[in-house]
PDB file of C-alpha atoms in Angstrom:
ATOM      1  CA  MET B   2       0.017   0.038   0.080  1.00 69.00           C
ATOM      2  CA  THR B   3       1.683   3.840  -1.067  1.00 80.00           C
ATOM      3  CA  THR B   4       0.508   6.816   0.895  1.00 85.00           C
ATOM      4  CA  ALA B   5      -1.477   7.299  -2.287  1.00 85.00           C
ATOM      5  CA  SER B   6      -3.804   4.300  -1.839  1.00 85.00           C
ATOM      6  CA  LEU B   7      -4.508   5.479   1.438  1.00 90.00           C
ATOM      7  CA  LEU B   8      -5.298   8.448   0.939  1.00 90.00           C
ATOM      8  CA  LEU B   9      -7.641   7.620  -1.297  1.00 88.00           C
ATOM      9  CA  PHE B  10      -9.412   5.254   0.332  1.00 89.00           C
ATOM     10  CA  ALA B  11      -9.892   7.335   3.575  1.00 90.00           C
ATOM     11  CA  VAL B  12     -11.246  10.239   1.247  1.00 88.00           C
ATOM     12  CA  THR B  13     -13.025   7.523  -0.393  1.00 85.00           C
ATOM     13  CA  GLU B  14     -14.730   6.333   2.831  1.00 86.00           C
ATOM     14  CA  ALA B  15     -15.529   9.621   4.251  1.00 87.00           C
ATOM     15  CA  ALA B  16     -17.870  10.752   1.359  1.00 84.00           C
ATOM     16  CA  LEU B  17     -18.825   7.287   2.056  1.00 82.00           C
ATOM     17  CA  SER B  18     -19.957   7.963   5.582  1.00 85.00           C
ATOM     18  CA  LEU B  19     -21.178  11.794   4.564  1.00 84.00           C
ATOM     19  CA  SER B  20     -23.723  10.319   1.832  1.00 77.00           C
ATOM     20  CA  PRO B  21     -26.955  10.206   3.707  1.00 72.00           C
ATOM     21  CA  GLY B  22     -28.243   6.409   4.056  1.00 75.00           C
ATOM     22  CA  PRO B  23     -29.742   4.025   5.657  1.00 75.00           C
ATOM     23  CA  ALA B  24     -26.958   4.341   8.341  1.00 81.00           C
ATOM     24  CA  VAL B  25     -26.377   7.601   8.857  1.00 83.00           C
ATOM     25  CA  MET B  26     -30.505   7.866   8.507  1.00 79.00           C
ATOM     26  CA  LEU B  27     -30.897   5.805  11.492  1.00 79.00           C
ATOM     27  CA  VAL B  28     -28.451   8.029  13.591  1.00 85.00           C
ATOM     28  CA  VAL B  29     -30.269  11.322  12.126  1.00 80.00           C
ATOM     29  CA  ALA B  30     -33.524   9.613  13.444  1.00 76.00           C
ATOM     30  CA  CYS B  31     -32.023   8.016  16.855  1.00 80.00           C
ATOM     31  CA  GLY B  32     -30.599  11.529  17.830  1.00 81.00           C
ATOM     32  CA  ILE B  33     -33.771  13.158  17.024  1.00 75.00           C
ATOM     33  CA  ALA B  34     -35.932  10.831  18.706  1.00 71.00           C
ATOM     34  CA  HIS B  35     -34.079  10.172  21.463  1.00 76.00           C
ATOM     35  CA  GLY B  36     -31.063  12.651  21.976  1.00 80.00           C
ATOM     36  CA  TRP B  37     -27.528  12.411  21.132  1.00 86.00           C
ATOM     37  CA  ARG B  38     -26.504   9.886  23.775  1.00 86.00           C
ATOM     38  CA  LYS B  39     -29.315   7.449  21.888  1.00 86.00           C
ATOM     39  CA  SER B  40     -27.334   8.186  18.753  1.00 88.00           C
ATOM     40  CA  LEU B  41     -24.246   6.988  20.123  1.00 94.00           C
ATOM     41  CA  TYR B  42     -25.335   3.371  20.504  1.00 93.00           C
ATOM     42  CA  ALA B  43     -26.521   3.422  16.611  1.00 88.00           C
ATOM     43  CA  THR B  44     -23.518   4.572  15.757  1.00 95.00           C
ATOM     44  CA  LEU B  45     -21.142   2.866  17.974  1.00 96.00           C
ATOM     45  CA  GLY B  46     -23.886  -0.870  16.978  1.00 93.00           C
ATOM     46  CA  ILE B  47     -23.105   0.947  12.267  1.00 92.00           C
ATOM     47  CA  LEU B  48     -18.717   0.840  13.275  1.00 95.00           C
ATOM     48  CA  SER B  49     -19.260  -2.706  14.859  1.00 95.00           C
ATOM     49  CA  ALA B  50     -20.638  -4.219  12.200  1.00 90.00           C
ATOM     50  CA  ASN B  51     -18.071  -2.650   9.752  1.00 91.00           C
ATOM     51  CA  ALA B  52     -14.947  -4.237  12.266  1.00 92.00           C
ATOM     52  CA  LEU B  53     -16.895  -7.858  11.810  1.00 87.00           C
ATOM     53  CA  TYR B  54     -16.636  -6.648   7.853  1.00 85.00           C
ATOM     54  CA  PHE B  55     -13.139  -6.335   7.885  1.00 88.00           C
ATOM     55  CA  VAL B  56     -12.367  -9.424   9.505  1.00 84.00           C
ATOM     56  CA  LEU B  57     -14.541 -11.429   7.512  1.00 79.00           C
ATOM     57  CA  SER B  58     -12.824  -9.936   4.166  1.00 77.00           C
ATOM     58  CA  ALA B  59      -9.245 -10.588   5.965  1.00 76.00           C
ATOM     59  CA  THR B  60      -9.695 -13.915   5.810  1.00 73.00           C
ATOM     60  CA  GLY B  61     -10.853 -14.532   2.109  1.00 67.00           C
ATOM     61  CA  ILE B  62      -9.495 -11.044   0.015  1.00 57.00           C
ATOM     62  CA  GLY B  63      -6.164 -12.751  -0.351  1.00 49.00           C
ATOM     63  CA  SER B  64      -7.379 -15.213  -2.565  1.00 54.00           C
ATOM     64  CA  LEU B  65      -9.925 -12.644  -4.378  1.00 57.00           C
ATOM     65  CA  ILE B  66      -6.937  -9.803  -4.739  1.00 51.00           C
ATOM     66  CA  ALA B  67      -4.378 -12.906  -5.895  1.00 50.00           C
ATOM     67  CA  ALA B  68      -6.879 -13.846  -9.070  1.00 55.00           C
ATOM     68  CA  SER B  69      -6.724 -12.532 -12.240  1.00 58.00           C
ATOM     69  CA  HIS B  70      -6.362  -9.122 -13.745  1.00 61.00           C
ATOM     70  CA  ASP B  71      -9.791  -9.126 -15.254  1.00 66.00           C
ATOM     71  CA  LEU B  72     -11.094 -10.031 -12.740  1.00 62.00           C
ATOM     72  CA  PHE B  73      -9.864  -7.309 -10.870  1.00 59.00           C
ATOM     73  CA  THR B  74     -10.681  -5.004 -13.606  1.00 69.00           C
ATOM     74  CA  VAL B  75     -14.324  -5.716 -13.696  1.00 71.00           C
ATOM     75  CA  ILE B  76     -14.403  -5.399  -9.834  1.00 63.00           C
ATOM     76  CA  ARG B  77     -12.792  -1.977 -10.420  1.00 66.00           C
ATOM     77  CA  TRP B  78     -15.351  -0.851 -12.298  1.00 78.00           C
ATOM     78  CA  ILE B  79     -18.186  -2.157 -10.180  1.00 73.00           C
ATOM     79  CA  GLY B  80     -16.782  -0.588  -7.357  1.00 63.00           C
ATOM     80  CA  ALA B  81     -16.045   3.055  -9.216  1.00 71.00           C
ATOM     81  CA  GLY B  82     -19.781   2.594 -11.114  1.00 79.00           C
ATOM     82  CA  TYR B  83     -21.572   1.617  -8.007  1.00 72.00           C
ATOM     83  CA  LEU B  84     -20.266   5.025  -5.468  1.00 64.00           C
ATOM     84  CA  VAL B  85     -21.000   7.282  -9.164  1.00 80.00           C
ATOM     85  CA  TYR B  86     -24.216   6.132  -8.971  1.00 80.00           C
ATOM     86  CA  LEU B  87     -24.866   6.530  -5.191  1.00 70.00           C
ATOM     87  CA  GLY B  88     -22.961  10.358  -5.667  1.00 71.00           C
ATOM     88  CA  LEU B  89     -25.833  10.844  -8.796  1.00 84.00           C
ATOM     89  CA  MET B  90     -28.689   9.367  -6.852  1.00 81.00           C
ATOM     90  CA  ALA B  91     -27.814  11.630  -3.628  1.00 70.00           C
ATOM     91  CA  ILE B  92     -27.355  14.753  -6.646  1.00 79.00           C
ATOM     92  CA  PHE B  93     -31.157  14.625  -8.436  1.00 82.00           C
ATOM     93  CA  GLY B  94     -33.005  12.257  -6.750  1.00 73.00           C
ATOM     94  CA  LYS B  95     -35.400  13.321  -4.453  1.00 68.00           C
ATOM     95  CA  PRO B  96     -35.128  14.252  -0.735  1.00 59.00           C
ATOM     96  CA  SER B  97     -36.774  11.595   1.889  1.00 53.00           C
ATOM     97  CA  PRO B  98     -36.263  14.176   4.840  1.00 51.00           C
ATOM     98  CA  LEU B  99     -36.797  13.155   8.198  1.00 49.00           C
ATOM     99  CA  THR B 100     -40.556  13.963  10.539  1.00 46.00           C
ATOM    100  CA  ILE B 101     -40.333  13.338  14.089  1.00 44.00           C
ATOM    101  CA  ALA B 102     -43.945  10.980  13.244  1.00 43.00           C
ATOM    102  CA  SER B 103     -41.514   8.976  10.972  1.00 45.00           C
ATOM    103  CA  LEU B 104     -40.058   8.137  14.518  1.00 46.00           C
ATOM    104  CA  GLU B 105     -42.771   6.267  16.077  1.00 46.00           C
ATOM    105  CA  GLY B 106     -41.903   2.489  16.656  1.00 48.00           C
ATOM    106  CA  ARG B 107     -38.407   3.266  16.380  1.00 51.00           C
ATOM    107  CA  PRO B 108     -36.119   1.138  19.852  1.00 53.00           C
ATOM    108  CA  SER B 109     -35.083   3.437  22.556  1.00 59.00           C
ATOM    109  CA  GLY B 110     -33.477   1.326  25.156  1.00 77.00           C
ATOM    110  CA  GLY B 111     -29.779   1.899  24.116  1.00 82.00           C
ATOM    111  CA  MET B 112     -28.978  -1.641  23.468  1.00 87.00           C
ATOM    112  CA  ALA B 113     -31.981  -2.388  21.649  1.00 83.00           C
ATOM    113  CA  ILE B 114     -30.799   0.569  19.386  1.00 84.00           C
ATOM    114  CA  PHE B 115     -27.027  -1.274  19.260  1.00 91.00           C
ATOM    115  CA  ARG B 116     -28.134  -4.322  18.161  1.00 85.00           C
ATOM    116  CA  SER B 117     -30.784  -2.074  15.359  1.00 81.00           C
ATOM    117  CA  ALA B 118     -27.594  -0.490  13.955  1.00 84.00           C
ATOM    118  CA  VAL B 119     -25.927  -4.237  13.526  1.00 87.00           C
ATOM    119  CA  LEU B 120     -28.185  -5.475  11.702  1.00 82.00           C
ATOM    120  CA  LEU B 121     -28.903  -2.839   9.509  1.00 78.00           C
ATOM    121  CA  GLN B 122     -25.437  -2.021   8.815  1.00 82.00           C
ATOM    122  CA  MET B 123     -24.726  -6.103   8.227  1.00 80.00           C
ATOM    123  CA  ALA B 124     -27.844  -5.813   5.886  1.00 71.00           C
ATOM    124  CA  ASN B 125     -26.757  -2.381   4.208  1.00 70.00           C
ATOM    125  CA  PRO B 126     -25.968  -3.027   0.255  1.00 65.00           C
ATOM    126  CA  LYS B 127     -23.553   0.205   0.442  1.00 69.00           C
ATOM    127  CA  SER B 128     -21.521  -1.941   2.755  1.00 76.00           C
ATOM    128  CA  LEU B 129     -21.863  -5.145   0.713  1.00 70.00           C
ATOM    129  CA  LEU B 130     -20.768  -2.920  -2.295  1.00 70.00           C
ATOM    130  CA  MET B 131     -18.092  -1.514  -0.350  1.00 76.00           C
ATOM    131  CA  PHE B 132     -16.629  -4.773   1.105  1.00 79.00           C
ATOM    132  CA  VAL B 133     -16.492  -6.809  -2.011  1.00 72.00           C
ATOM    133  CA  ALA B 134     -15.892  -4.449  -4.926  1.00 72.00           C
ATOM    134  CA  ILE B 135     -13.742  -1.568  -3.399  1.00 78.00           C
ATOM    135  CA  LEU B 136     -12.212  -3.059  -0.464  1.00 83.00           C
ATOM    136  CA  PRO B 137     -10.097  -5.581  -2.674  1.00 78.00           C
ATOM    137  CA  GLN B 138      -8.401  -2.440  -4.956  1.00 79.00           C
ATOM    138  CA  PHE B 139      -6.569  -0.982  -2.162  1.00 85.00           C
ATOM    139  CA  VAL B 140      -4.717  -4.591   0.106  1.00 82.00           C
ATOM    140  CA  ASP B 141      -1.430  -5.257  -1.918  1.00 81.00           C
ATOM    141  CA  PRO B 142      -1.358  -9.409  -2.445  1.00 75.00           C
ATOM    142  CA  ALA B 143       2.552  -9.221  -1.631  1.00 79.00           C
ATOM    143  CA  ALA B 144       1.907  -7.900   1.998  1.00 82.00           C
ATOM    144  CA  PRO B 145       0.181  -9.568   5.160  1.00 84.00           C
ATOM    145  CA  VAL B 146      -3.271  -8.606   4.749  1.00 80.00           C
ATOM    146  CA  GLY B 147      -3.871  -9.040   8.373  1.00 83.00           C
ATOM    147  CA  PHE B 148      -1.948  -5.568   8.528  1.00 88.00           C
ATOM    148  CA  GLN B 149      -2.858  -4.440   5.894  1.00 88.00           C
ATOM    149  CA  MET B 150      -6.692  -4.857   6.983  1.00 88.00           C
ATOM    150  CA  LEU B 151      -5.985  -3.150  10.494  1.00 91.00           C
ATOM    151  CA  ILE B 152      -4.528  -0.453   8.980  1.00 93.00           C
ATOM    152  CA  LEU B 153      -8.042   0.044   6.739  1.00 93.00           C
ATOM    153  CA  ALA B 154     -10.056   0.149   9.405  1.00 92.00           C
ATOM    154  CA  ALA B 155      -8.767   2.664  11.167  1.00 94.00           C
ATOM    155  CA  LEU B 156      -9.028   5.218   8.242  1.00 93.00           C
ATOM    156  CA  SER B 157     -12.024   3.803   7.335  1.00 92.00           C
ATOM    157  CA  ILE B 158     -13.794   3.553  11.457  1.00 93.00           C
ATOM    158  CA  VAL B 159     -12.090   6.601  12.820  1.00 93.00           C
ATOM    159  CA  PRO B 160     -13.161   9.239  10.152  1.00 91.00           C
ATOM    160  CA  GLU B 161     -16.937   7.105  10.228  1.00 93.00           C
ATOM    161  CA  LEU B 162     -17.154   7.530  13.919  1.00 95.00           C
ATOM    162  CA  CYS B 163     -16.403  11.102  13.436  1.00 94.00           C
ATOM    163  CA  ILE B 164     -18.749  12.032  10.755  1.00 94.00           C
ATOM    164  CA  LEU B 165     -21.877   9.587  12.215  1.00 94.00           C
ATOM    165  CA  LEU B 166     -20.990  11.466  16.301  1.00 94.00           C
ATOM    166  CA  GLY B 167     -21.510  15.018  13.773  1.00 92.00           C
ATOM    167  CA  TYR B 168     -24.365  13.714  12.208  1.00 90.00           C
ATOM    168  CA  GLY B 169     -26.344  12.738  16.032  1.00 89.00           C
ATOM    169  CA  LEU B 170     -25.267  16.020  17.509  1.00 89.00           C
ATOM    170  CA  LEU B 171     -26.450  17.838  14.499  1.00 85.00           C
ATOM    171  CA  ALA B 172     -29.814  15.891  14.676  1.00 80.00           C
ATOM    172  CA  SER B 173     -30.533  16.144  18.615  1.00 81.00           C
ATOM    173  CA  SER B 174     -29.373  19.888  18.760  1.00 80.00           C
ATOM    174  CA  ALA B 175     -31.183  21.056  16.016  1.00 68.00           C
ATOM    175  CA  ARG B 176     -34.873  19.153  15.463  1.00 61.00           C
ATOM    176  CA  GLN B 177     -35.822  21.373  13.173  1.00 58.00           C
ATOM    177  CA  TRP B 178     -33.727  21.785  10.929  1.00 63.00           C
ATOM    178  CA  ALA B 179     -32.572  18.287  10.752  1.00 54.00           C
ATOM    179  CA  THR B 180     -36.479  17.906   9.489  1.00 55.00           C
ATOM    180  CA  GLN B 181     -36.597  20.859   6.315  1.00 64.00           C
ATOM    181  CA  PRO B 182     -36.556  19.591   3.083  1.00 64.00           C
ATOM    182  CA  ARG B 183     -34.066  22.607   1.754  1.00 65.00           C
ATOM    183  CA  TYR B 184     -31.228  21.344   4.219  1.00 66.00           C
ATOM    184  CA  ALA B 185     -31.958  18.000   3.111  1.00 65.00           C
ATOM    185  CA  ARG B 186     -31.086  18.308  -0.251  1.00 70.00           C
ATOM    186  CA  MET B 187     -28.136  20.440   0.395  1.00 72.00           C
ATOM    187  CA  THR B 188     -27.022  18.028   2.162  1.00 64.00           C
ATOM    188  CA  ASP B 189     -27.445  15.570  -0.354  1.00 67.00           C
ATOM    189  CA  ARG B 190     -25.814  17.534  -3.381  1.00 73.00           C
ATOM    190  CA  CYS B 191     -22.691  17.725  -1.425  1.00 68.00           C
ATOM    191  CA  ALA B 192     -22.409  14.697  -0.175  1.00 60.00           C
ATOM    192  CA  GLY B 193     -23.257  12.711  -3.521  1.00 66.00           C
ATOM    193  CA  SER B 194     -20.509  15.070  -5.214  1.00 76.00           C
ATOM    194  CA  LEU B 195     -17.803  14.495  -2.970  1.00 61.00           C
ATOM    195  CA  VAL B 196     -18.896  10.536  -3.682  1.00 62.00           C
ATOM    196  CA  VAL B 197     -18.956  10.934  -7.762  1.00 78.00           C
ATOM    197  CA  LEU B 198     -15.364  12.077  -7.005  1.00 72.00           C
ATOM    198  CA  ALA B 199     -14.328   8.891  -5.388  1.00 57.00           C
ATOM    199  CA  GLY B 200     -15.867   7.260  -7.831  1.00 67.00           C
ATOM    200  CA  ILE B 201     -13.621   8.514 -10.566  1.00 77.00           C
ATOM    201  CA  LEU B 202     -10.322   8.563  -8.418  1.00 67.00           C
ATOM    202  CA  VAL B 203     -11.437   4.287  -7.487  1.00 61.00           C
ATOM    203  CA  ALA B 204     -11.914   3.941 -11.418  1.00 71.00           C
ATOM    204  CA  SER B 205      -8.437   5.680 -11.593  1.00 69.00           C
ATOM    205  CA  VAL B 206      -6.712   3.195  -9.603  1.00 57.00           C
ATOM    206  CA  ASN B 207      -4.456   0.663 -11.140  1.00 57.00           C
ATOM    207  CA  ARG B 208      -3.433  -2.558  -9.521  1.00 50.00           C
TER     208      ARG B 208
END
């Protein structure tokens, strides 16, 4: 792994974390409905699921990235295409702002929120594509995979922790702001632009 590839991975991860998706929506929902402390349980659940994904990836990713150049190219373009798709959907798609009424029935206990977050993130298509199609491009098959996974996990989890904490704080301290369509639209466009840029950069990665 080079410094440039690590930086690209960190930027890609940050862009994906900023992009509103199921994980962000859960954190924001908990922040609006139950306050910042409860949104922290959702954040920890999401990051726990990501950590599990890194462990699972470390066990089988070596053989995947050691496969043919053609397979690597296919994986690279799937990952890049998916990022661009996510970004364009965020930029041009219809915003779906949260409302207080839509939060009724959500779990309010800390551990219940944590479990819900783990299950949500494990089934999150964006997470699955990230670990299957994007992560392998940043791993050097000639170097120990486990150590590389530790580095990539840190570059993934630390920024996402900060971003999700920020979403939770904003949601809990600005309930009305968080539910207004115009602000949701602005956030979507900014995050979407970053994700599109990340997709373009990923497409340029060479083995």
